[in-house]
mmCIF file of C-alpha atoms and ligand atoms in Angstrom:
data_model
loop_
_atom_site.group_PDB
_atom_site.id
_atom_site.type_symbol
_atom_site.label_atom_id
_atom_site.label_comp_id
_atom_site.label_asym_id
_atom_site.label_seq_id
_atom_site.Cartn_x
_atom_site.Cartn_y
_atom_site.Cartn_z
ATOM 1 C CA MET A 1 -198.534 -38.754 -51.295
ATOM 2 C CA SER A 2 -195.741 -37.490 -52.249
ATOM 3 C CA VAL A 3 -194.167 -33.903 -50.115
ATOM 4 C CA PRO A 4 -194.705 -30.775 -51.142
ATOM 5 C CA THR A 5 -192.810 -28.563 -52.816
ATOM 6 C CA LYS A 6 -190.591 -25.982 -51.095
ATOM 7 C CA TRP A 7 -192.659 -23.286 -52.972
ATOM 8 C CA GLN A 8 -196.110 -25.344 -51.783
ATOM 9 C CA LEU A 9 -194.752 -25.590 -48.112
ATOM 10 C CA VAL A 10 -193.837 -21.710 -48.302
ATOM 11 C CA GLN A 11 -197.665 -20.993 -49.567
ATOM 12 C CA HIS A 12 -198.946 -23.048 -46.819
ATOM 13 C CA TRP A 13 -196.947 -21.681 -43.954
ATOM 14 C CA LEU A 14 -197.595 -18.199 -44.304
ATOM 15 C CA ALA A 15 -200.804 -18.782 -44.389
ATOM 16 C CA SER A 16 -201.373 -21.268 -41.084
ATOM 17 C CA PRO A 17 -202.542 -20.780 -37.849
ATOM 18 C CA ASP A 18 -199.441 -22.805 -36.815
ATOM 19 C CA ARG A 19 -196.495 -19.991 -38.355
ATOM 20 C CA ASP A 20 -195.349 -19.082 -35.732
ATOM 21 C CA THR A 21 -194.415 -22.511 -33.335
ATOM 22 C CA PHE A 22 -193.549 -24.068 -36.698
ATOM 23 C CA ALA A 23 -191.974 -21.019 -39.422
ATOM 24 C CA PRO A 24 -191.313 -17.943 -37.204
ATOM 25 C CA MET A 25 -188.504 -16.828 -39.096
ATOM 26 C CA LEU A 26 -190.897 -17.345 -42.192
ATOM 27 C CA GLU A 27 -191.284 -13.269 -42.943
ATOM 28 C CA ASP A 28 -193.074 -13.431 -46.263
ATOM 29 C CA ALA A 29 -192.816 -15.244 -49.432
ATOM 30 C CA GLY A 30 -189.389 -13.419 -51.248
ATOM 31 C CA ALA A 31 -187.339 -14.270 -48.267
ATOM 32 C CA PRO A 32 -185.807 -18.038 -48.561
ATOM 33 C CA CYS A 33 -184.582 -18.733 -45.313
ATOM 34 C CA CYS A 34 -184.666 -21.421 -42.581
ATOM 35 C CA PHE A 35 -188.268 -21.418 -41.178
ATOM 36 C CA ALA A 36 -185.626 -21.996 -37.068
ATOM 37 C CA CYS A 37 -182.861 -20.088 -37.633
ATOM 38 C CA GLY A 38 -183.316 -17.243 -40.372
ATOM 39 C CA TRP A 39 -180.390 -18.443 -42.357
ATOM 40 C CA PHE A 40 -180.571 -17.457 -45.893
ATOM 41 C CA SER A 41 -178.224 -16.903 -48.454
ATOM 42 C CA GLU A 42 -178.283 -13.817 -51.176
ATOM 43 C CA ARG A 43 -177.444 -16.102 -53.787
ATOM 44 C CA TRP A 44 -180.821 -17.666 -53.366
ATOM 45 C CA ASN A 45 -182.633 -14.241 -54.984
ATOM 46 C CA ARG A 46 -184.094 -14.785 -58.335
ATOM 47 C CA GLN A 47 -185.953 -12.962 -60.571
ATOM 48 C CA THR A 48 -189.311 -15.169 -58.999
ATOM 49 C CA GLN A 49 -190.285 -15.902 -55.953
ATOM 50 C CA LYS A 50 -191.177 -19.387 -56.984
ATOM 51 C CA ALA A 51 -187.889 -19.565 -58.267
ATOM 52 C CA SER A 52 -185.681 -18.504 -55.626
ATOM 53 C CA TRP A 53 -187.560 -20.542 -52.819
ATOM 54 C CA GLY A 54 -186.511 -23.913 -55.572
ATOM 55 C CA ARG A 55 -182.837 -22.551 -55.084
ATOM 56 C CA ALA A 56 -182.727 -22.027 -51.846
ATOM 57 C CA THR A 57 -180.571 -24.787 -50.299
ATOM 58 C CA LEU A 58 -183.134 -25.923 -47.489
ATOM 59 C CA GLU A 59 -184.185 -29.369 -46.260
ATOM 60 C CA ARG A 60 -187.869 -30.442 -46.710
ATOM 61 C CA ALA A 61 -188.135 -31.656 -42.446
ATOM 62 C CA HIS A 62 -191.151 -33.916 -41.402
ATOM 63 C CA ILE A 63 -192.170 -32.274 -37.834
ATOM 64 C CA ILE A 64 -193.452 -35.890 -37.522
ATOM 65 C CA PRO A 65 -191.053 -38.305 -39.138
ATOM 66 C CA SER A 66 -192.495 -40.576 -41.810
ATOM 67 C CA SER A 67 -190.763 -43.560 -39.931
ATOM 68 C CA LEU A 68 -192.939 -42.990 -36.608
ATOM 69 C CA GLY A 69 -196.275 -42.099 -38.345
ATOM 70 C CA GLY A 70 -195.702 -38.355 -39.747
ATOM 71 C CA SER A 71 -197.618 -37.346 -42.987
ATOM 72 C CA ASP A 72 -196.313 -35.888 -46.075
ATOM 73 C CA ASP A 73 -199.392 -33.245 -45.700
ATOM 74 C CA ALA A 74 -197.997 -29.689 -45.859
ATOM 75 C CA SER A 75 -198.691 -29.076 -42.400
ATOM 76 C CA ASN A 76 -196.073 -31.679 -41.110
ATOM 77 C CA VAL A 77 -193.198 -30.689 -42.999
ATOM 78 C CA ILE A 78 -191.469 -27.654 -43.186
ATOM 79 C CA LEU A 79 -187.895 -25.744 -44.389
ATOM 80 C CA LEU A 80 -184.993 -26.161 -42.425
ATOM 81 C CA CYS A 81 -180.671 -25.463 -42.904
ATOM 82 C CA ALA A 82 -178.838 -28.856 -42.836
ATOM 83 C CA PRO A 83 -177.532 -28.039 -39.644
ATOM 84 C CA CYS A 84 -181.050 -27.522 -38.301
ATOM 85 C CA HIS A 85 -182.478 -30.123 -39.928
ATOM 86 C CA ARG A 86 -179.718 -32.439 -38.440
ATOM 87 C CA ASP A 87 -179.965 -31.649 -34.802
ATOM 88 C CA SER A 88 -183.685 -31.279 -34.875
ATOM 89 C CA PRO A 89 -185.964 -33.753 -32.640
ATOM 90 C CA ASP A 90 -187.160 -37.208 -34.252
ATOM 91 C CA TRP A 91 -189.888 -37.571 -31.840
ATOM 92 C CA PRO A 92 -193.950 -38.505 -32.300
ATOM 93 C CA ASP A 93 -194.697 -35.168 -30.420
ATOM 94 C CA PRO A 94 -194.448 -32.387 -32.193
ATOM 95 C CA GLY A 95 -194.524 -30.338 -28.996
ATOM 96 C CA GLU A 96 -190.686 -31.356 -29.342
ATOM 97 C CA MET A 97 -189.718 -29.523 -32.279
ATOM 98 C CA ALA A 98 -192.014 -26.670 -31.366
ATOM 99 C CA ARG A 99 -190.022 -26.424 -28.033
ATOM 100 C CA TRP A 100 -186.761 -27.153 -30.398
ATOM 101 C CA ILE A 101 -187.514 -24.045 -32.822
ATOM 102 C CA ALA A 102 -188.060 -21.811 -30.278
ATOM 103 C CA ALA A 103 -184.475 -22.298 -28.106
ATOM 104 C CA ARG A 104 -183.222 -22.388 -31.576
ATOM 105 C CA PRO A 105 -180.710 -19.486 -32.257
ATOM 106 C CA ASP A 106 -180.594 -16.810 -35.339
ATOM 107 C CA ARG A 107 -178.012 -17.343 -37.114
ATOM 108 C CA SER A 108 -175.911 -14.853 -39.431
ATOM 109 C CA SER A 109 -176.314 -15.083 -43.290
ATOM 110 C CA LYS A 110 -174.268 -16.901 -45.499
ATOM 111 C CA GLU A 111 -172.412 -14.151 -46.356
ATOM 112 C CA VAL A 112 -172.020 -12.605 -42.963
ATOM 113 C CA GLU A 113 -170.027 -15.917 -42.096
ATOM 114 C CA ASP A 114 -167.921 -15.984 -45.208
ATOM 115 C CA VAL A 115 -167.144 -12.361 -44.173
ATOM 116 C CA SER A 116 -165.682 -12.964 -40.624
ATOM 117 C CA ASP A 117 -163.853 -16.087 -41.715
ATOM 118 C CA TRP A 118 -162.038 -13.842 -43.855
ATOM 119 C CA PHE A 119 -160.873 -11.894 -40.957
ATOM 120 C CA ILE A 120 -159.954 -14.659 -38.957
ATOM 121 C CA ALA A 121 -158.265 -15.977 -41.673
ATOM 122 C CA LEU A 122 -156.337 -12.488 -41.930
ATOM 123 C CA LYS A 123 -155.348 -12.374 -38.507
ATOM 124 C CA GLN A 124 -153.287 -15.794 -39.413
ATOM 125 C CA ALA A 125 -151.697 -14.115 -42.652
ATOM 126 C CA PRO A 126 -149.727 -10.912 -41.145
ATOM 127 C CA GLU A 127 -147.415 -11.235 -44.433
ATOM 128 C CA PHE A 128 -151.054 -9.906 -46.246
ATOM 129 C CA THR A 129 -151.274 -7.641 -43.394
ATOM 130 C CA ALA A 130 -148.006 -6.243 -44.057
ATOM 131 C CA LEU A 131 -148.442 -6.619 -47.644
ATOM 132 C CA LEU A 132 -151.541 -3.415 -47.550
ATOM 133 C CA ALA A 133 -149.474 -1.681 -44.927
ATOM 134 C CA THR A 134 -146.719 -1.099 -48.104
ATOM 135 C CA LEU A 135 -149.808 -0.664 -50.479
ATOM 136 C CA GLU A 136 -150.976 2.316 -48.374
ATOM 137 C CA ALA A 137 -147.378 3.859 -48.348
ATOM 138 C CA GLU A 138 -146.822 3.916 -51.993
ATOM 139 C CA PRO A 139 -147.528 7.565 -51.760
ATOM 140 C CA ASP A 140 -148.366 8.037 -55.677
ATOM 141 C CA LEU A 141 -150.885 4.993 -56.160
ATOM 142 C CA PRO A 142 -154.522 5.948 -56.131
ATOM 143 C CA ASP A 143 -156.702 4.041 -53.520
ATOM 144 C CA ALA A 144 -158.983 2.880 -56.398
ATOM 145 C CA GLU A 145 -155.338 1.337 -58.197
ATOM 146 C CA ALA A 146 -154.439 -0.043 -55.281
ATOM 147 C CA ILE A 147 -157.730 -2.267 -54.670
ATOM 148 C CA GLU A 148 -157.812 -3.575 -57.959
ATOM 149 C CA ARG A 149 -154.046 -4.785 -57.620
ATOM 150 C CA ILE A 150 -154.851 -6.937 -54.692
ATOM 151 C CA LYS A 151 -158.015 -8.110 -56.018
ATOM 152 C CA GLY A 152 -156.086 -8.951 -58.910
ATOM 153 C CA MET A 153 -153.429 -11.033 -56.612
ATOM 154 C CA LEU A 154 -155.620 -12.309 -54.192
ATOM 155 C CA TRP A 155 -157.332 -14.104 -57.578
ATOM 156 C CA GLU A 156 -154.775 -15.081 -58.934
ATOM 157 C CA SER A 157 -153.489 -16.822 -55.915
ATOM 158 C CA ALA A 158 -157.008 -18.642 -55.564
ATOM 159 C CA ARG A 159 -156.431 -20.038 -58.860
ATOM 160 C CA ARG A 160 -154.034 -22.071 -57.320
ATOM 161 C CA ALA A 161 -156.485 -23.621 -55.079
ATOM 162 C CA SER A 162 -159.079 -26.058 -55.993
ATOM 163 C CA LEU A 163 -161.273 -24.271 -58.681
ATOM 164 C CA HIS A 164 -164.173 -26.540 -58.053
ATOM 165 C CA ALA A 165 -164.512 -25.880 -54.502
ATOM 166 C CA SER A 166 -168.093 -24.636 -53.529
ATOM 167 C CA ALA A 167 -166.325 -22.927 -50.256
ATOM 168 C CA LEU A 168 -162.597 -22.563 -48.878
ATOM 169 C CA SER A 169 -162.018 -23.562 -45.834
ATOM 170 C CA THR A 170 -160.167 -21.202 -43.401
ATOM 171 C CA GLY A 171 -157.177 -22.811 -44.037
ATOM 172 C CA THR A 172 -157.493 -22.503 -47.534
ATOM 173 C CA LYS A 173 -157.887 -18.392 -47.276
ATOM 174 C CA VAL A 174 -154.918 -18.386 -44.803
ATOM 175 C CA ALA A 175 -153.023 -19.785 -47.653
ATOM 176 C CA ILE A 176 -154.337 -17.839 -50.471
ATOM 177 C CA LEU A 177 -153.402 -14.223 -48.152
ATOM 178 C CA ARG A 178 -149.756 -15.477 -47.698
ATOM 179 C CA ASP A 179 -149.149 -16.306 -51.149
ATOM 180 C CA THR A 180 -150.475 -13.471 -52.357
ATOM 181 C CA ALA A 181 -148.307 -11.618 -49.949
ATOM 182 C CA ALA A 182 -145.425 -13.747 -50.995
ATOM 183 C CA GLY A 183 -146.162 -12.928 -54.545
ATOM 184 C CA ALA A 184 -145.386 -9.368 -54.059
ATOM 185 C CA THR A 185 -142.821 -9.399 -52.107
ATOM 186 C CA ARG A 186 -141.581 -11.570 -55.097
ATOM 187 C CA GLY A 187 -142.074 -8.730 -57.461
ATOM 188 C CA GLU A 188 -144.986 -11.069 -59.694
ATOM 189 C CA VAL A 189 -147.583 -8.152 -59.370
HETATM 190 ZN ZN1 ZN B 201 -181.853 -23.836 -39.486
#
């Protein structure tokens, strides 16, 4: 017996009487999310529900681990994000998993985390805030044009960081903001 696919697990848990216990954050088939914390990413949205779940970076997690005698039946497997999978209990009693899920805090979406992370970076790059103030002070520059200029400058700075990084660290974001501000000061843009 092999572990069910993510889509098979969604079908199982949507219809399961134990859904509130082991998949409380699962609302419908069209909204991929971690069953325990509700984490989702807009990037998972695809044309079909099956493709969206297939694309979602969720892990198949056994309620009772295989090593402790748990089966690969869909009733023993849930979909968790990586942090939830890492933190969840490996225990022979499914009641422990149920208690853990009930106590798991909700997690905001990846996009929200990304945005708030940029605000944290902004606080560490006062040069960039000063650049924004300078642009705002230019009397004849239309707002849309100013935004486009900043976007272009940020993109150029971001190209100096690794293009292959899947996610930018806060420190890299600070460096990008500072580099953009420094480039503007030198009149490179
Ligand atoms: Zn999670």
